[in-house]
Short mmCIF file of C-alpha atoms in Angstrom, two decimals:
data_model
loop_
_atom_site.label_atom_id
_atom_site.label_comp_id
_atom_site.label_asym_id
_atom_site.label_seq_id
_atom_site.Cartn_x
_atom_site.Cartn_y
_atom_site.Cartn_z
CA UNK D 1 -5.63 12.05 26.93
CA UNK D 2 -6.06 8.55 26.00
CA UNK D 3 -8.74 6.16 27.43
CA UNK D 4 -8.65 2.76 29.02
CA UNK D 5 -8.65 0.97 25.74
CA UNK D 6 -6.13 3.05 23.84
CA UNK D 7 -2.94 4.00 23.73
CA UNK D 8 -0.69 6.88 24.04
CA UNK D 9 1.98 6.97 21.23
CA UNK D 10 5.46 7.44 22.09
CA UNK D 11 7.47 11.13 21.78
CA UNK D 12 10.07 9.59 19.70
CA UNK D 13 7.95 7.46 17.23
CA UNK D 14 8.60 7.68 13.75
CA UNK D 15 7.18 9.65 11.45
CA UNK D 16 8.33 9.00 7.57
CA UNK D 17 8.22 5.21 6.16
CA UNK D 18 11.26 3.34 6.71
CA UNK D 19 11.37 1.85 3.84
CA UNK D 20 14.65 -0.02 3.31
CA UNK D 21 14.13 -1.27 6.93
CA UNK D 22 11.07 -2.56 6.25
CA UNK D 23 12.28 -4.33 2.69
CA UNK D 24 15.75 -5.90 4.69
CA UNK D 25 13.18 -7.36 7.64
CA UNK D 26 10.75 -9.00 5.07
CA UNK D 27 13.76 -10.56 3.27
CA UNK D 28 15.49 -11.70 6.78
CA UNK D 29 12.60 -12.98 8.16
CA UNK D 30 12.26 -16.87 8.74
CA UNK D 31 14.24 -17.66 6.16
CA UNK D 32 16.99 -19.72 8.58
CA UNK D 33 15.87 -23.23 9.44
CA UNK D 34 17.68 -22.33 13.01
CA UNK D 35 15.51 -19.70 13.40
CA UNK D 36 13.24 -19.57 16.53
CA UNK D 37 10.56 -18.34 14.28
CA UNK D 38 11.09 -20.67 11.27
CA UNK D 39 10.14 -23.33 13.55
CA UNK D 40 7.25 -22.00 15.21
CA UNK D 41 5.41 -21.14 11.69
CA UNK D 42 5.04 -24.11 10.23
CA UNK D 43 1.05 -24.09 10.44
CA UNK D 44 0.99 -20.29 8.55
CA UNK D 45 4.24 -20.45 6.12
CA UNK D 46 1.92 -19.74 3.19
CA UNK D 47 -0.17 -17.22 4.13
CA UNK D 48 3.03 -15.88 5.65
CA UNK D 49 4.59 -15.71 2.29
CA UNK D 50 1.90 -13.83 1.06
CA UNK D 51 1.89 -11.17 3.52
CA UNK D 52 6.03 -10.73 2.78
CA UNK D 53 5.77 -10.97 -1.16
CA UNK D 54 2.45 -8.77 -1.25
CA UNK D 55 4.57 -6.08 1.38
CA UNK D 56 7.86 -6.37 -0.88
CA UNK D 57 5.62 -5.92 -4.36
CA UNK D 58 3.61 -3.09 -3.04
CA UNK D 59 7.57 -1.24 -2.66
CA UNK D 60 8.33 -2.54 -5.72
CA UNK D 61 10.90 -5.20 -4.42
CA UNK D 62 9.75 -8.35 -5.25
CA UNK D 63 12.60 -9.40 -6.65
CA UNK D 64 14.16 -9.30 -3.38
CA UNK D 65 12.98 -12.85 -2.92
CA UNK D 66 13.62 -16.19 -5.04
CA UNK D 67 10.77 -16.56 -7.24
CA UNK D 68 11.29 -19.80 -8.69
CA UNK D 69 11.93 -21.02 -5.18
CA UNK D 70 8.40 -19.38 -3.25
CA UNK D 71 6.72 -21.40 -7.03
CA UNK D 72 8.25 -24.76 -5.92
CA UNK D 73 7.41 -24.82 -2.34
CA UNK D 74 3.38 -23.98 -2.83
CA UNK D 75 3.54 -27.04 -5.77
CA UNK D 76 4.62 -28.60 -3.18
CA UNK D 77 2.02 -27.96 -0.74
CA UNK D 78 -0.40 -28.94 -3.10
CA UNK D 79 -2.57 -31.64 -2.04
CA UNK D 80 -2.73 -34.38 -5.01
CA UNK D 81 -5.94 -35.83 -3.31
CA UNK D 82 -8.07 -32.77 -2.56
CA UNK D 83 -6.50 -30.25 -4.42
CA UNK D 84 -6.37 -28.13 -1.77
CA UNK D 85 -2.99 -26.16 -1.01
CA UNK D 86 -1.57 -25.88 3.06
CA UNK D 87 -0.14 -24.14 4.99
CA UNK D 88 3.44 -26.42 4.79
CA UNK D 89 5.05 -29.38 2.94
CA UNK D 90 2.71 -32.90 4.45
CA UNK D 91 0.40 -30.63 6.24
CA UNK D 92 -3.55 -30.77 5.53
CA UNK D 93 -4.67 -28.42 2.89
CA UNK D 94 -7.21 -25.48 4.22
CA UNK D 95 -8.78 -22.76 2.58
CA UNK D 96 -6.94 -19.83 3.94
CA UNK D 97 -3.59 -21.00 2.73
CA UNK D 98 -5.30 -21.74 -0.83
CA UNK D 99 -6.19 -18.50 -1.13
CA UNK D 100 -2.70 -17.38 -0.30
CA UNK D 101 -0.90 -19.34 -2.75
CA UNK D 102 -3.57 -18.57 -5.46
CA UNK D 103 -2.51 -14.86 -4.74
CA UNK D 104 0.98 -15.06 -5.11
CA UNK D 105 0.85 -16.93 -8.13
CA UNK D 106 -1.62 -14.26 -9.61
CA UNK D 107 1.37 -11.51 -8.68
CA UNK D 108 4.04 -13.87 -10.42
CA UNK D 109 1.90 -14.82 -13.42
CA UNK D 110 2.09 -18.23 -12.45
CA UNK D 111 -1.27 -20.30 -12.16
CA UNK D 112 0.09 -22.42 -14.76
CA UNK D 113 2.62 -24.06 -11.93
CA UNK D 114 -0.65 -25.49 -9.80
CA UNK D 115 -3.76 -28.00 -11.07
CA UNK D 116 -5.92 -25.21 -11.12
CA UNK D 117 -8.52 -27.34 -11.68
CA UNK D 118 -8.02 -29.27 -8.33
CA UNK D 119 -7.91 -26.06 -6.34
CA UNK D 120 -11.43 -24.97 -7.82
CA UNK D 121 -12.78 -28.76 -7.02
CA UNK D 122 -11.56 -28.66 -3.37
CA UNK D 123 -12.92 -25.40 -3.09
CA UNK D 124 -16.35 -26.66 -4.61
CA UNK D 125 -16.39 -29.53 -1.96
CA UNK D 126 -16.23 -27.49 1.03
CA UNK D 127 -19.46 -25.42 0.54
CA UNK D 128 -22.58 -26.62 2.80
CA UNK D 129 -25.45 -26.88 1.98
CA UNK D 130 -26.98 -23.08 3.74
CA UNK D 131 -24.17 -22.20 1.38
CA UNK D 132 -21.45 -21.08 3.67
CA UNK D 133 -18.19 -22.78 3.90
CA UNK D 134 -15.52 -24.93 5.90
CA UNK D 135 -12.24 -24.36 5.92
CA UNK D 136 -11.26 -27.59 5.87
CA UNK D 137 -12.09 -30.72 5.98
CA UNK D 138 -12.80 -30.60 9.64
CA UNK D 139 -15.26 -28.43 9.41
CA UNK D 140 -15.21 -25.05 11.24
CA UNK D 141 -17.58 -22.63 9.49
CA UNK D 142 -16.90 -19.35 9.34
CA UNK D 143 -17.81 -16.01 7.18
CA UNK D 144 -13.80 -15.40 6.81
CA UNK D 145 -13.89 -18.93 4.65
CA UNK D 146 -16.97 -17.38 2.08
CA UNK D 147 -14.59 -14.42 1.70
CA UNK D 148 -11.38 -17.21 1.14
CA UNK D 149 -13.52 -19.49 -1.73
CA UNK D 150 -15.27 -16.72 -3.45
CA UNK D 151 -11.58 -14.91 -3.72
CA UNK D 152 -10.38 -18.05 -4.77
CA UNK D 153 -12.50 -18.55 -8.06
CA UNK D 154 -12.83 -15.43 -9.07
CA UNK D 155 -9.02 -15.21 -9.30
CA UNK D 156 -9.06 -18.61 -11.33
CA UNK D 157 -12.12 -17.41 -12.77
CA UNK D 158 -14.61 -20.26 -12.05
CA UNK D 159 -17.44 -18.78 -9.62
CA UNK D 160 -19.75 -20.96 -11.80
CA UNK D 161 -17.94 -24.16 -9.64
CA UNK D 162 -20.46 -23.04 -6.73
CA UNK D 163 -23.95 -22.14 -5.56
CA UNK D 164 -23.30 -18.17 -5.49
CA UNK D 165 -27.14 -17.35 -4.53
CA UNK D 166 -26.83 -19.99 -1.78
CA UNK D 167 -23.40 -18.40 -0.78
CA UNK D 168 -24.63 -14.62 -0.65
CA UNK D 169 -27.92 -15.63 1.31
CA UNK D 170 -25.41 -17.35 4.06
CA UNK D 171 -23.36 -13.87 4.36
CA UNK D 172 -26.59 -11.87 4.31
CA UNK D 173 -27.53 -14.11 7.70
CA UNK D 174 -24.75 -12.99 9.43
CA UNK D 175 -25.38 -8.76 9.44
CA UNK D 176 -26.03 -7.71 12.60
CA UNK D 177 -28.50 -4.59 13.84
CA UNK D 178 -25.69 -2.27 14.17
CA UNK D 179 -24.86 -2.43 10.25
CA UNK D 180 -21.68 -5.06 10.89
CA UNK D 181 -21.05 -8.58 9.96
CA UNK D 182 -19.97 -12.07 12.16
CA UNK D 183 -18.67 -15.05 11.83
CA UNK D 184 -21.88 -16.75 11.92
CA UNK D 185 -25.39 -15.81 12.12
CA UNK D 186 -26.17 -14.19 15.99
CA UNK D 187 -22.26 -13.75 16.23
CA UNK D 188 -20.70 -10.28 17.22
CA UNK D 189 -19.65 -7.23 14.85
CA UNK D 190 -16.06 -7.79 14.08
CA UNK D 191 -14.07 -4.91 11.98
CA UNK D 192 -11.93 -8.52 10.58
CA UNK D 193 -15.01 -9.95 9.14
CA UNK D 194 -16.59 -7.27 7.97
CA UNK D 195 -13.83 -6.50 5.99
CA UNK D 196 -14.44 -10.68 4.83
CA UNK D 197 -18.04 -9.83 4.25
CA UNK D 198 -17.81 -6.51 2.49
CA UNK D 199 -15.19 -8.05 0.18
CA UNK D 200 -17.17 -11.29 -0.52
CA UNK D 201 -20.58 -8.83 -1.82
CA UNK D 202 -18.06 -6.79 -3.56
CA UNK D 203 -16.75 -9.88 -5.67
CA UNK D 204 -20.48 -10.92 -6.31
CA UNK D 205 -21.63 -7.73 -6.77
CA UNK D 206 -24.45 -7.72 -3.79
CA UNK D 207 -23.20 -4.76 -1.97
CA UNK D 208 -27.14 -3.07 -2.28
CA UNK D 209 -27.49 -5.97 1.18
CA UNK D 210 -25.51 -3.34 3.58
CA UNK D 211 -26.75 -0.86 5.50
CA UNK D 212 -23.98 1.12 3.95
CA UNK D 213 -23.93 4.10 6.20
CA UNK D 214 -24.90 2.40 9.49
CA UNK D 215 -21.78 0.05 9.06
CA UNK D 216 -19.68 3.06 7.57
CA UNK D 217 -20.17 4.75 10.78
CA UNK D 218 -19.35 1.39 13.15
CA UNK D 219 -16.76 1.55 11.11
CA UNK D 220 -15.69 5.41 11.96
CA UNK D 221 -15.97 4.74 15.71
CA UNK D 222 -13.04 1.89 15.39
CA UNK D 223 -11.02 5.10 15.52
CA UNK D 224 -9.56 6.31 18.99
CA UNK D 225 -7.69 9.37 20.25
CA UNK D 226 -4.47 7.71 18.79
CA UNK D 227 -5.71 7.62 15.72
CA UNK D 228 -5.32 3.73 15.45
CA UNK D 229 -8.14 1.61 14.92
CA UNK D 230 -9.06 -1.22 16.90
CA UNK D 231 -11.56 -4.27 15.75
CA UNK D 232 -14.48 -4.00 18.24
CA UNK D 233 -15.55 -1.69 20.93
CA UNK D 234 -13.23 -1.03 24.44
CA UNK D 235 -10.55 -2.79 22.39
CA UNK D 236 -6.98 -1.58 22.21
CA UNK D 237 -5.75 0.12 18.84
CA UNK D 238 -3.79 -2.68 16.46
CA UNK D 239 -2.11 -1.80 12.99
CA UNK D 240 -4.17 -4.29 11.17
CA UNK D 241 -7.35 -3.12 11.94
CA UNK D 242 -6.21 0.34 9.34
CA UNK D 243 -6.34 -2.22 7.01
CA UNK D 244 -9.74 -3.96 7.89
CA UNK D 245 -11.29 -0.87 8.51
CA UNK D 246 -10.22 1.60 5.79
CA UNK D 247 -10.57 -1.21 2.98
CA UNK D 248 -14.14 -1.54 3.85
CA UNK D 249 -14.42 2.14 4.37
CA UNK D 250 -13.03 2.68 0.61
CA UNK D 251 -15.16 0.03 -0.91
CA UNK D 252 -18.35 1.72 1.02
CA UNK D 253 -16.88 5.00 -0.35
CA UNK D 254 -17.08 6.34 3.07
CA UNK D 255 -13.01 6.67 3.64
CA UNK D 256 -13.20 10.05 4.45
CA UNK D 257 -15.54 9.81 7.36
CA UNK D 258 -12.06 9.43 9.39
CA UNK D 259 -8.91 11.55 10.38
CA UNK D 260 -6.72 10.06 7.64
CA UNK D 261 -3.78 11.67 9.32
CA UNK D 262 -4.15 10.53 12.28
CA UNK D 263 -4.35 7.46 11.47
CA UNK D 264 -1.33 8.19 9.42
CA UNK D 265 0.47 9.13 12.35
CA UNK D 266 -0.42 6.09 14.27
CA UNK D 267 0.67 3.77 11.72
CA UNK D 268 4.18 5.17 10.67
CA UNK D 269 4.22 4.92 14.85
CA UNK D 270 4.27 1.14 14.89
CA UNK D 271 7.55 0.77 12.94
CA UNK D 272 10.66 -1.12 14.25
CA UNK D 273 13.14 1.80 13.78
CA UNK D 274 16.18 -0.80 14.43
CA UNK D 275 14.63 -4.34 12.46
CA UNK D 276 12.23 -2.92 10.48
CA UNK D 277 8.58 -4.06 10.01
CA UNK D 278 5.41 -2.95 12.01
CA UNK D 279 3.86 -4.36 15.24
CA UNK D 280 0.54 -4.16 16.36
CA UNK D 281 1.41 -1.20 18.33
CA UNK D 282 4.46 0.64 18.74
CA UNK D 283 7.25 -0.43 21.18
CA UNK D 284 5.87 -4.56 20.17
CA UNK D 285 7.82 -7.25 18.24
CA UNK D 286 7.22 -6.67 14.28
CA UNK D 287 6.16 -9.42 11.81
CA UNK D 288 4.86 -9.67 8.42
CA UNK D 289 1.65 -9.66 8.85
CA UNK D 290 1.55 -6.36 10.80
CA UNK D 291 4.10 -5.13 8.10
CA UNK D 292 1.34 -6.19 4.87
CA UNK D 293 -1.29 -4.30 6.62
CA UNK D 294 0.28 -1.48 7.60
CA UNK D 295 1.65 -1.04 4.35
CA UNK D 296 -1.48 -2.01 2.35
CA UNK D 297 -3.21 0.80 4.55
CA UNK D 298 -0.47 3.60 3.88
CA UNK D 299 -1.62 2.86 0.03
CA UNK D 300 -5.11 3.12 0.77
CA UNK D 301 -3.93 6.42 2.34
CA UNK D 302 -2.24 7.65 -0.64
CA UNK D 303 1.23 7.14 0.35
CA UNK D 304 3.35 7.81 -2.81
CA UNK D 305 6.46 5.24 -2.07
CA UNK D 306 3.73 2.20 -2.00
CA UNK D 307 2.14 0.79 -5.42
CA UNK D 308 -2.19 1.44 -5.36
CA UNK D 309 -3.37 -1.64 -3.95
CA UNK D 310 -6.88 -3.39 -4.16
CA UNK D 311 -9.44 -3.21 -1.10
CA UNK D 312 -11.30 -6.45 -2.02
CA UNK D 313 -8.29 -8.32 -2.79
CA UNK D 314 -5.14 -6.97 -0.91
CA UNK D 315 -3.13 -7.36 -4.06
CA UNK D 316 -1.36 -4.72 -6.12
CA UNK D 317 -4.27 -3.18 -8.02
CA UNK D 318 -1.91 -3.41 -11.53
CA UNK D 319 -2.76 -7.42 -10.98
CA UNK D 320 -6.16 -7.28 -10.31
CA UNK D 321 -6.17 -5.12 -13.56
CA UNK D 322 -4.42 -7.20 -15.72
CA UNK D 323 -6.83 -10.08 -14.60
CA UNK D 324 -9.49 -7.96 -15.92
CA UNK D 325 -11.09 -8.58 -12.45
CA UNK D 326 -13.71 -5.42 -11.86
CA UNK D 327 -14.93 -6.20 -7.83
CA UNK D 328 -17.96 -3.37 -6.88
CA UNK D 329 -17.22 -0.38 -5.24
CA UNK D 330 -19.62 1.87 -3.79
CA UNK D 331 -18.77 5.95 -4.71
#
């Protein structure tokens, strides 16, 4: 029986990993200029890139894609003003595609291709002065942008560049009654920014300022008859909530307060049996961004054909490793 905000999954879903499927529609995708959906994501190539390169590395196919070509384009992006990196060649620099690019050159090895010392300045500039952050220069403020800059540094190593006591108290402002985080102080619970909040005290180490069991448990009722998760309550179920939810769940230590296989179930559900590549909910168009997060969550799940990845970071854990990077966990 399903309810008015869930779904009923299909009789002939799949149920084992498609994995080649999955590795030919990363590769395919976008990469023809004629391509209706080359030229309708301009404004998120780079964060786009990330979600294909992180899918293909945590399969162990990263070199599927030209590496020395994915380097060129984010120098490219590279603001020479600000420092910042964007989204596309000549478009503004923001925070969200920084972060991006800073991850896939921590996969390749590369930070040595970008002024790493511009990215940490334009990061630095766009703090305020409660401590939280824009994501650009325009100004929008938003808890998803602490997450972005404190990611940022720690990767480049440089959280000394801003005010981290003023940053944490901003974060701290924005936990609600029922354990969860917003975008802003007052703002509603949001599995997305939780995730953005539980991952920004995990890099600074302040994870003693949640309620850990009252969110662990607004956390467990993201979790419908389907098994999918959805982001807030009466919402429909959507593939990349299994990420936002079960990465905060395993940095709380509380990932067994769900059904892990039905969840399981729900994901391997959402697969494009003839492209490849997940949708938000099965029988929907797949992209890479449902693909990266239903992936990343099969990992956190213990799949064995998918490398371990990080919660905080969403990066194969072997990087975040060799960076020597140690974000809290909760046990």
């Amino acid at each position: 029986m399903t309810t008015l905000n869930d779904i009923k999954l299909p009789d002939n879903s799949p149920t084992v990993l498609l994995l080649d499927k999955h590795v030919d529609f990363i590769q395919k995708y976008g990469r023809s200029e004629d391509d209706y959906e080359f030229g309708m994501t301009d404004y998120l190539r780079m964060s786009g890139m990330y979600w294909g390169l992180t899918a293909l590395e945590l399969v162990n196919k990263l070199h599927c894609l030209p590496k020395n070509e994915v380097i060129e384009f984010i120098q490219k992006c590279q603001d020479a003003e600000t420092g910042g990196i964007s989204a596309c060649i000549d478009h503004d620099p923001h925070l969200l595609h920084t972060l991006s690019a800073v991850q896939i050159l921590c996969t390749y090895d590369r930070l040595d291709a970008i002024d790493v010392e511009g990215v940490v300045k334009y990061v630095a500039s766009l703090q305020q002065p409660d401590g939280s952050f824009t994501g650009d220069k325009w100004g929008e403020v938003d808890t998803r942008f602490s997450f972005c800059a404190v990611a940022t540094l720690t990767l480049l190593k440089r959280m000394d560049a801003i005010d981290v006591d003023k940053a944490i108290a901003f974060v701290e402002s924005c936990k609600n009654f029922d354990g969860g985080f917003g975008s802003r102080p007052l703002s509603e619970s949001h599995a997305g920014l939780v995730y953005c909040c539980i991952g920004f005290l995990s890099i600074t180490g302040r994870l003693d300022i949640v309620d850990r069991d009252t969110l662990a448990w607004w956390l467990c009722e993201r979790q419908l008859p389907s098994g999918g998760l959805n982001g807030r309550p009466e919402k429909l179920p959507d593939v990349c909530y299994s990420w936002w939810v079960l990465s905060s769940l395993t940095i709380l230590g509380r990932l067994h307060w769900i059904s892990s296989s039905a969840l399981k179930t729900f994901i391997l559900a959402c697969q494009d049996t003839e492209t490849g590549g997940f949708s938000d909910r099965p029988g929907d168009v797949a992209d890479p961004y449902h693909t990266v997060f239903g992936l990343a969550a099969l990992s956190l799940l213990g799949h064995n054909s998918i490398k371990p990845v990080n919660p905080t970071f969403c990066m194969p854990q072997y990087v975040i490793d060799r960076l020597e990077l140690k974000p809290q966990m909760l046990q």
